[in-house]
Amino acid sequence: MADHSTASVTPTPSQCIEFEQCGQPCRVVIGAGALDELPARLCVPSMPTRVLLVHDETLPEVLVERVCALLGPRTTMMPIAANEKAKSVRTLETLWKTMADERMDRASAVVALGGGIISDIAGFAAATYSRGVRFVVLPTTVLAMVDAAIGGKTAVNMLRPDGTLIKNMIGSVWVPELVISDVTTLATLPVRDIRSGLAECIKHAMLSSHALADWIVIQRARLDRADSVAMTELVRRSAPVKIDVVVRDPLERRERMTLNLGHTYAHAIESLSSEQWTHGEAVAIGLVAATAAAVEAEIAPATLLERVKGWLTAVGLPTQLAIGADIEALTRAMGSDKKREGELLRLILPLGAGGAQILRGPPAEVVRAGWESVAL
Ligand code: GLY
């Protein structure tokens, strides 16, 4: 794992964003050094009776031990593998069993330390054990800080009889009461993972203000080395885009679907070439394809396509598929995505001045224009 030993770690005052989702209060604390606030923040409204700390097994030991000490003596550590195969009902059963063995009750808490895979499975364990226990997220990736840790989506994958996975098929919305995004935990993140998180930030910029994407491009060198001041600002500007949407549409009845901008294409790419691309890289290519589709549908001007490619290229993200990608197979793979309604495909298309439109049952030429824009 890359270690940015040259990363500039300057403590930044933490900011706490408070909101309600599904009637549940949630506090999102952002800052460099914010983890130190964990004990004080956790005891609101009262200290959990017991804590299960579910963490990515590859995280630096020093970080896991620090968090464990901050959580106090009634904490049980549960390392898990952060991969899609391990995001399974079997791992979930292990978590439930541990919670029962530790005699956790409804005043106990599950704390997730890691990226989106960890908070997805830990959150679903919290949502289902004893019909729901307290849930706290301590994200350690850019993607989790700006996206996965917010909004309460939790899930495990379902295994088909042929051994393939249906991603996030079994899950629920279980809102964490507390999210602490301490950007100093990003110091050991490989550059590729940092850039993958930037894809979701650029998606947020496309949904709100393009000024955020311009700022990311200017700050790219500092973000690459996980500079804590730049990272704090990134998370403070990007996370609220998602918070605003989930407050308005907590259960994804309509507006929250726009957060899937680029993802219908990205999920098809991931389903056919998951080894080649990280999720963020697939989203980057998906953002280009969705923009080209929007241009074809006359929803966005052609200049937007050039801007989107410019932002992504500047931060070192891919904008094209590998040579010889099979557009027909990718189009077929879109049909099995969860983001469809009955037989109708659902595309999220960006608007020229920010924001997005939901297109149900897009014409074949619109879908194809997206794929052709990213095919070599
Ligand atoms: N990642 C999209 C959502 O949480 O709605």
Short mmCIF file of C-alpha atoms and ligand atoms in Angstrom, two decimals:
data_model
loop_
_atom_site.label_atom_id
_atom_site.label_comp_id
_atom_site.label_asym_id
_atom_site.label_seq_id
_atom_site.Cartn_x
_atom_site.Cartn_y
_atom_site.Cartn_z
CA MET A 1 0.00 0.00 0.00
CA ALA A 2 1.41 3.40 -0.95
CA ASP A 3 2.39 5.60 1.93
CA HIS A 4 2.44 9.32 1.28
CA SER A 5 5.16 9.94 3.83
CA THR A 6 5.51 13.38 2.25
CA ALA A 7 1.80 14.09 2.68
CA SER A 8 1.23 17.35 4.41
CA VAL A 9 -0.82 16.68 7.55
CA THR A 10 -2.00 19.92 9.06
CA PRO A 11 -4.82 19.64 11.60
CA THR A 12 -7.92 21.49 10.40
CA PRO A 13 -10.81 22.55 12.65
CA SER A 14 -13.63 20.08 12.27
CA GLN A 15 -16.95 21.03 10.79
CA CYS A 16 -20.13 19.21 11.84
CA ILE A 17 -23.03 19.05 9.40
CA GLU A 18 -26.28 18.00 11.09
CA PHE A 19 -29.33 16.83 9.17
CA GLU A 20 -32.24 14.41 9.32
CA GLN A 21 -32.85 11.55 6.92
CA CYS A 22 -35.96 9.36 7.28
CA GLY A 23 -36.59 11.16 10.58
CA GLN A 24 -33.21 10.01 11.92
CA PRO A 25 -30.64 12.61 12.99
CA CYS A 26 -27.20 12.27 11.40
CA ARG A 27 -24.00 14.24 12.14
CA VAL A 28 -21.21 14.32 9.56
CA VAL A 29 -17.95 15.59 11.05
CA ILE A 30 -15.17 16.56 8.62
CA GLY A 31 -11.61 17.60 9.45
CA ALA A 32 -7.98 16.56 9.76
CA GLY A 33 -7.75 15.02 13.24
CA ALA A 34 -11.54 14.71 13.66
CA LEU A 35 -11.22 11.09 14.87
CA ASP A 36 -10.07 12.42 18.23
CA GLU A 37 -13.64 13.65 18.73
CA LEU A 38 -15.01 10.09 18.51
CA PRO A 39 -15.47 9.44 22.28
CA ALA A 40 -17.21 12.78 22.89
CA ARG A 41 -19.42 12.46 19.80
CA LEU A 42 -20.29 8.79 20.45
CA CYS A 43 -21.69 9.40 23.91
CA VAL A 44 -24.52 11.50 22.45
CA PRO A 45 -27.21 10.59 23.50
CA SER A 46 -25.43 7.93 25.64
CA MET A 47 -22.39 5.66 25.43
CA PRO A 48 -23.24 2.41 23.55
CA THR A 49 -23.50 -0.63 25.81
CA ARG A 50 -21.12 -2.54 23.51
CA VAL A 51 -19.37 -1.78 20.21
CA LEU A 52 -18.55 -4.02 17.26
CA LEU A 53 -15.73 -2.43 15.26
CA VAL A 54 -15.95 -3.82 11.71
CA HIS A 55 -12.80 -2.81 9.87
CA ASP A 56 -10.97 -3.41 6.61
CA GLU A 57 -8.39 -6.10 7.43
CA THR A 58 -5.74 -4.28 5.36
CA LEU A 59 -5.88 -0.99 7.27
CA PRO A 60 -2.70 0.03 9.11
CA GLU A 61 -2.66 -1.62 12.55
CA VAL A 62 -1.83 1.67 14.20
CA LEU A 63 -5.09 3.21 12.90
CA VAL A 64 -7.25 0.25 13.98
CA GLU A 65 -5.70 0.22 17.44
CA ARG A 66 -6.13 3.98 17.80
CA VAL A 67 -9.83 3.72 16.92
CA CYS A 68 -10.26 0.75 19.25
CA ALA A 69 -8.73 2.75 22.11
CA LEU A 70 -11.00 5.71 21.31
CA LEU A 71 -14.05 3.41 21.41
CA GLY A 72 -13.21 2.09 24.87
CA PRO A 73 -12.95 -1.31 26.56
CA ARG A 74 -16.34 -2.73 25.53
CA THR A 75 -15.24 -3.02 21.91
CA THR A 76 -14.89 -6.18 19.84
CA MET A 77 -12.77 -5.99 16.71
CA MET A 78 -13.94 -7.70 13.54
CA PRO A 79 -11.53 -7.50 10.59
CA ILE A 80 -13.10 -8.33 7.22
CA ALA A 81 -11.88 -8.49 3.62
CA ALA A 82 -12.89 -5.45 1.58
CA ASN A 83 -13.86 -7.18 -1.63
CA GLU A 84 -17.14 -7.88 -3.42
CA LYS A 85 -16.93 -11.63 -2.80
CA ALA A 86 -16.67 -11.12 0.95
CA LYS A 87 -19.62 -8.71 0.90
CA SER A 88 -21.83 -11.73 1.32
CA VAL A 89 -24.61 -13.23 3.42
CA ARG A 90 -21.95 -15.57 4.84
CA THR A 91 -19.88 -12.65 6.21
CA LEU A 92 -23.08 -11.10 7.49
CA GLU A 93 -23.86 -14.30 9.43
CA THR A 94 -20.42 -14.11 11.04
CA LEU A 95 -21.16 -10.53 12.14
CA TRP A 96 -24.61 -11.46 13.53
CA LYS A 97 -23.11 -14.40 15.41
CA THR A 98 -20.36 -12.27 16.92
CA MET A 99 -22.92 -9.67 17.96
CA ALA A 100 -25.00 -12.36 19.66
CA ASP A 101 -21.91 -13.92 21.32
CA GLU A 102 -20.97 -10.48 22.66
CA ARG A 103 -24.53 -10.05 23.94
CA MET A 104 -25.02 -6.85 21.99
CA ASP A 105 -28.40 -5.20 22.48
CA ARG A 106 -30.31 -2.38 20.84
CA ALA A 107 -28.26 0.19 22.73
CA SER A 108 -25.06 -1.27 21.24
CA ALA A 109 -23.34 0.15 18.16
CA VAL A 110 -21.73 -1.16 15.02
CA VAL A 111 -18.83 1.04 13.92
CA ALA A 112 -17.53 0.69 10.33
CA LEU A 113 -13.91 1.67 9.69
CA GLY A 114 -12.88 1.50 6.03
CA GLY A 115 -14.30 2.15 2.57
CA GLY A 116 -17.74 1.62 1.07
CA ILE A 117 -17.67 -2.18 1.11
CA ILE A 118 -17.09 -2.17 4.88
CA SER A 119 -19.82 0.37 5.65
CA ASP A 120 -22.25 -1.43 3.32
CA ILE A 121 -21.95 -4.76 5.12
CA ALA A 122 -21.48 -3.36 8.65
CA GLY A 123 -24.48 -1.10 8.08
CA PHE A 124 -26.66 -3.99 6.98
CA ALA A 125 -25.61 -5.96 10.07
CA ALA A 126 -26.55 -2.91 12.19
CA ALA A 127 -29.88 -2.57 10.36
CA THR A 128 -30.88 -6.21 10.83
CA TYR A 129 -29.43 -7.42 14.15
CA SER A 130 -32.10 -7.17 16.84
CA ARG A 131 -34.22 -5.21 14.31
CA GLY A 132 -31.65 -2.43 14.27
CA VAL A 133 -28.82 -1.13 16.45
CA ARG A 134 -26.82 2.11 16.44
CA PHE A 135 -24.54 2.67 13.45
CA VAL A 136 -21.44 4.86 13.07
CA VAL A 137 -19.18 5.21 10.01
CA LEU A 138 -15.50 6.18 10.01
CA PRO A 139 -14.68 6.33 6.28
CA THR A 140 -11.05 5.91 5.21
CA THR A 141 -11.35 6.48 1.44
CA VAL A 142 -12.24 9.61 -0.52
CA LEU A 143 -15.09 7.75 -2.18
CA ALA A 144 -16.56 6.73 1.17
CA MET A 145 -16.18 10.22 2.67
CA VAL A 146 -18.06 11.96 -0.14
CA ASP A 147 -20.46 9.18 -1.13
CA ALA A 148 -20.76 5.72 0.44
CA ALA A 149 -20.77 6.80 4.10
CA ILE A 150 -23.62 9.25 3.50
CA GLY A 151 -27.24 8.41 2.85
CA GLY A 152 -27.59 5.09 4.67
CA LYS A 153 -27.50 2.66 1.74
CA THR A 154 -26.37 -0.70 3.16
CA ALA A 155 -26.22 -4.04 1.37
CA VAL A 156 -24.61 -7.37 0.64
CA ASN A 157 -24.22 -9.03 -2.76
CA MET A 158 -26.27 -12.04 -3.81
CA LEU A 159 -24.60 -15.12 -5.23
CA ARG A 160 -26.20 -16.60 -8.36
CA PRO A 161 -26.10 -20.42 -8.80
CA ASP A 162 -23.49 -19.91 -11.56
CA GLY A 163 -21.16 -18.21 -9.06
CA THR A 164 -21.60 -14.65 -10.37
CA LEU A 165 -22.65 -11.82 -8.04
CA ILE A 166 -25.65 -9.51 -8.13
CA LYS A 167 -24.22 -6.41 -6.50
CA ASN A 168 -26.05 -4.85 -3.54
CA MET A 169 -29.17 -6.94 -4.17
CA ILE A 170 -30.02 -7.50 -0.49
CA GLY A 171 -29.99 -4.34 1.60
CA SER A 172 -31.77 -1.51 3.30
CA VAL A 173 -31.48 2.18 4.10
CA TRP A 174 -30.12 2.47 7.65
CA VAL A 175 -28.97 5.98 8.46
CA PRO A 176 -25.74 6.24 10.48
CA GLU A 177 -26.11 8.52 13.49
CA LEU A 178 -22.52 9.70 13.12
CA VAL A 179 -19.98 9.87 10.29
CA ILE A 180 -16.46 11.07 11.09
CA SER A 181 -14.37 11.84 8.00
CA ASP A 182 -10.84 12.36 9.28
CA VAL A 183 -8.83 13.14 6.15
CA THR A 184 -5.55 12.17 7.82
CA THR A 185 -6.65 8.54 7.37
CA LEU A 186 -6.22 9.07 3.61
CA ALA A 187 -2.45 9.44 3.97
CA THR A 188 -1.87 5.73 3.30
CA LEU A 189 -4.31 5.50 0.40
CA PRO A 190 -2.79 4.60 -3.00
CA VAL A 191 -2.97 7.47 -5.52
CA ARG A 192 -5.14 5.32 -7.79
CA ASP A 193 -7.76 5.07 -5.03
CA ILE A 194 -7.61 8.81 -4.33
CA ARG A 195 -8.24 9.52 -8.01
CA SER A 196 -11.08 6.98 -8.08
CA GLY A 197 -12.76 8.99 -5.32
CA LEU A 198 -12.30 12.15 -7.38
CA ALA A 199 -14.56 10.62 -10.06
CA GLU A 200 -17.50 10.77 -7.59
CA CYS A 201 -16.52 14.34 -6.66
CA ILE A 202 -16.57 15.34 -10.35
CA LYS A 203 -19.97 13.63 -10.58
CA HIS A 204 -21.13 15.82 -7.67
CA ALA A 205 -19.75 18.89 -9.47
CA MET A 206 -21.76 17.95 -12.58
CA LEU A 207 -24.89 17.68 -10.42
CA SER A 208 -24.37 20.99 -8.62
CA SER A 209 -21.67 23.48 -9.58
CA HIS A 210 -18.98 23.02 -12.24
CA ALA A 211 -16.79 25.32 -10.12
CA LEU A 212 -16.06 22.31 -7.87
CA ALA A 213 -14.61 20.37 -10.83
CA ASP A 214 -12.49 23.38 -11.88
CA TRP A 215 -11.21 23.62 -8.28
CA ILE A 216 -10.34 19.89 -8.21
CA VAL A 217 -8.28 20.29 -11.38
CA ILE A 218 -6.36 23.23 -9.88
CA GLN A 219 -5.73 21.29 -6.64
CA ARG A 220 -4.92 17.94 -8.29
CA ALA A 221 -1.27 17.72 -7.17
CA ARG A 222 -2.18 18.44 -3.52
CA LEU A 223 -5.08 15.98 -3.66
CA ASP A 224 -2.83 13.28 -5.16
CA ARG A 225 -0.56 13.50 -2.15
CA ALA A 226 -3.50 13.57 0.28
CA ASP A 227 -2.66 17.06 1.54
CA SER A 228 -4.92 17.41 4.56
CA VAL A 229 -5.99 21.01 3.93
CA ALA A 230 -6.93 20.35 0.30
CA MET A 231 -8.63 17.07 1.26
CA THR A 232 -10.64 18.75 4.02
CA GLU A 233 -11.91 21.32 1.53
CA LEU A 234 -12.68 18.63 -1.05
CA VAL A 235 -14.82 16.62 1.39
CA ARG A 236 -16.49 19.77 2.74
CA ARG A 237 -17.49 20.83 -0.77
CA SER A 238 -18.42 17.43 -2.17
CA ALA A 239 -20.21 15.62 0.71
CA PRO A 240 -22.93 18.33 1.09
CA VAL A 241 -24.00 17.77 -2.53
CA LYS A 242 -25.04 14.25 -1.56
CA ILE A 243 -26.40 15.30 1.84
CA ASP A 244 -28.75 17.83 0.21
CA VAL A 245 -30.10 15.18 -2.16
CA VAL A 246 -30.66 12.46 0.47
CA VAL A 247 -32.41 14.92 2.77
CA ARG A 248 -34.86 15.76 -0.03
CA ASP A 249 -35.26 12.18 -1.30
CA PRO A 250 -34.06 9.75 1.41
CA LEU A 251 -35.43 6.57 -0.18
CA GLU A 252 -34.51 7.22 -3.83
CA ARG A 253 -38.04 7.78 -5.09
CA ARG A 254 -36.83 10.30 -7.69
CA GLU A 255 -34.10 12.95 -7.19
CA ARG A 256 -31.68 10.57 -5.46
CA MET A 257 -31.56 8.58 -8.71
CA THR A 258 -29.56 11.46 -10.20
CA LEU A 259 -26.66 10.46 -7.90
CA ASN A 260 -26.33 7.48 -10.24
CA LEU A 261 -25.10 9.77 -13.01
CA GLY A 262 -22.62 7.73 -15.08
CA HIS A 263 -23.36 4.56 -13.12
CA THR A 264 -25.62 2.76 -15.63
CA TYR A 265 -22.68 2.75 -18.05
CA ALA A 266 -20.16 2.17 -15.23
CA HIS A 267 -21.93 -0.91 -13.87
CA ALA A 268 -21.98 -2.47 -17.36
CA ILE A 269 -18.24 -1.76 -17.67
CA GLU A 270 -17.58 -3.27 -14.22
CA SER A 271 -19.68 -6.34 -14.95
CA LEU A 272 -17.58 -7.15 -18.03
CA SER A 273 -14.14 -5.94 -16.92
CA SER A 274 -14.04 -5.57 -13.13
CA GLU A 275 -10.35 -6.59 -12.98
CA GLN A 276 -9.31 -3.76 -15.24
CA TRP A 277 -11.02 -0.77 -13.63
CA THR A 278 -11.71 0.43 -10.11
CA HIS A 279 -15.29 1.56 -9.45
CA GLY A 280 -14.24 5.21 -9.70
CA GLU A 281 -12.46 4.63 -13.02
CA ALA A 282 -15.56 2.92 -14.42
CA VAL A 283 -17.63 5.88 -13.17
CA ALA A 284 -15.23 8.29 -14.94
CA ILE A 285 -15.77 6.48 -18.26
CA GLY A 286 -19.49 6.31 -17.46
CA LEU A 287 -19.64 10.08 -16.94
CA VAL A 288 -18.20 10.63 -20.41
CA ALA A 289 -20.66 8.15 -21.93
CA ALA A 290 -23.64 9.67 -20.09
CA THR A 291 -22.61 13.15 -21.27
CA ALA A 292 -22.29 11.98 -24.88
CA ALA A 293 -25.75 10.41 -24.56
CA ALA A 294 -27.08 13.73 -23.22
CA VAL A 295 -25.57 15.54 -26.22
CA GLU A 296 -27.22 13.03 -28.59
CA ALA A 297 -30.55 13.52 -26.78
CA GLU A 298 -30.09 17.31 -27.13
CA ILE A 299 -30.22 17.73 -23.37
CA ALA A 300 -26.66 19.08 -23.08
CA PRO A 301 -24.39 21.05 -25.43
CA ALA A 302 -21.37 19.38 -27.10
CA THR A 303 -19.08 21.74 -25.12
CA LEU A 304 -20.06 19.88 -21.92
CA LEU A 305 -18.56 16.67 -23.30
CA GLU A 306 -15.21 18.41 -23.84
CA ARG A 307 -15.31 19.94 -20.35
CA VAL A 308 -16.08 16.59 -18.68
CA LYS A 309 -13.28 14.84 -20.55
CA GLY A 310 -10.95 17.72 -19.65
CA TRP A 311 -11.69 17.48 -15.90
CA LEU A 312 -11.28 13.69 -15.82
CA THR A 313 -8.09 13.63 -17.91
CA ALA A 314 -6.53 16.41 -15.81
CA VAL A 315 -6.89 14.35 -12.62
CA GLY A 316 -5.54 11.18 -14.25
CA LEU A 317 -8.82 9.31 -14.72
CA PRO A 318 -9.65 7.25 -17.85
CA THR A 319 -12.17 8.55 -20.37
CA GLN A 320 -12.11 5.61 -22.78
CA LEU A 321 -12.48 1.85 -22.75
CA ALA A 322 -9.70 -0.49 -23.83
CA ILE A 323 -9.21 -1.11 -27.55
CA GLY A 324 -11.75 -3.50 -29.03
CA ALA A 325 -14.39 -3.18 -26.28
CA ASP A 326 -17.56 -5.00 -27.32
CA ILE A 327 -20.31 -2.34 -27.44
CA GLU A 328 -23.04 -4.92 -28.08
CA ALA A 329 -22.06 -6.93 -24.98
CA LEU A 330 -21.84 -3.73 -22.90
CA THR A 331 -25.30 -2.64 -24.08
CA ARG A 332 -26.70 -6.05 -23.14
CA ALA A 333 -25.02 -5.79 -19.71
CA MET A 334 -26.84 -2.49 -19.11
CA GLY A 335 -30.11 -4.40 -19.33
CA SER A 336 -29.30 -6.45 -16.24
CA ASP A 337 -28.46 -3.39 -14.12
CA LYS A 338 -30.58 -2.72 -11.02
CA LYS A 339 -31.13 0.82 -12.31
CA ARG A 340 -33.96 -0.10 -14.62
CA GLU A 341 -37.74 -0.12 -14.25
CA GLY A 342 -39.33 -3.30 -15.53
CA GLU A 343 -38.03 -3.63 -19.07
CA LEU A 344 -37.15 0.06 -19.26
CA LEU A 345 -33.55 1.18 -18.93
CA ARG A 346 -33.08 4.31 -16.85
CA LEU A 347 -30.37 6.75 -17.89
CA ILE A 348 -29.30 9.77 -15.88
CA LEU A 349 -28.21 12.51 -18.27
CA PRO A 350 -26.30 15.65 -17.23
CA LEU A 351 -27.60 19.12 -18.03
CA GLY A 352 -25.36 21.83 -19.49
CA ALA A 353 -25.45 24.18 -16.51
CA GLY A 354 -25.33 21.49 -13.78
CA GLY A 355 -27.97 19.04 -12.60
CA ALA A 356 -29.34 15.98 -14.36
CA GLN A 357 -32.43 14.61 -16.01
CA ILE A 358 -33.80 11.09 -15.63
CA LEU A 359 -34.60 9.45 -18.98
CA ARG A 360 -36.69 6.27 -18.86
CA GLY A 361 -36.53 4.03 -21.90
CA PRO A 362 -33.90 6.04 -23.82
CA PRO A 363 -33.83 5.60 -27.62
CA ALA A 364 -31.24 3.04 -28.77
CA GLU A 365 -29.26 5.73 -30.63
CA VAL A 366 -28.88 7.75 -27.41
CA VAL A 367 -27.52 4.74 -25.51
CA ARG A 368 -25.23 3.88 -28.42
CA ALA A 369 -23.87 7.43 -28.72
CA GLY A 370 -22.69 7.03 -25.13
CA TRP A 371 -20.82 3.82 -25.85
CA GLU A 372 -19.35 5.13 -29.10
CA SER A 373 -17.91 8.15 -27.32
CA VAL A 374 -15.80 5.91 -25.06
CA ALA A 375 -14.95 3.11 -27.52
CA LEU A 376 -11.59 3.16 -29.32
N1 GLY B 1 -24.41 6.27 -4.38
C1 GLY B 1 -25.68 6.74 -4.70
C2 GLY B 1 -26.62 6.83 -3.53
O1 GLY B 1 -26.22 6.60 -2.40
O2 GLY B 1 -27.77 7.12 -3.70
#
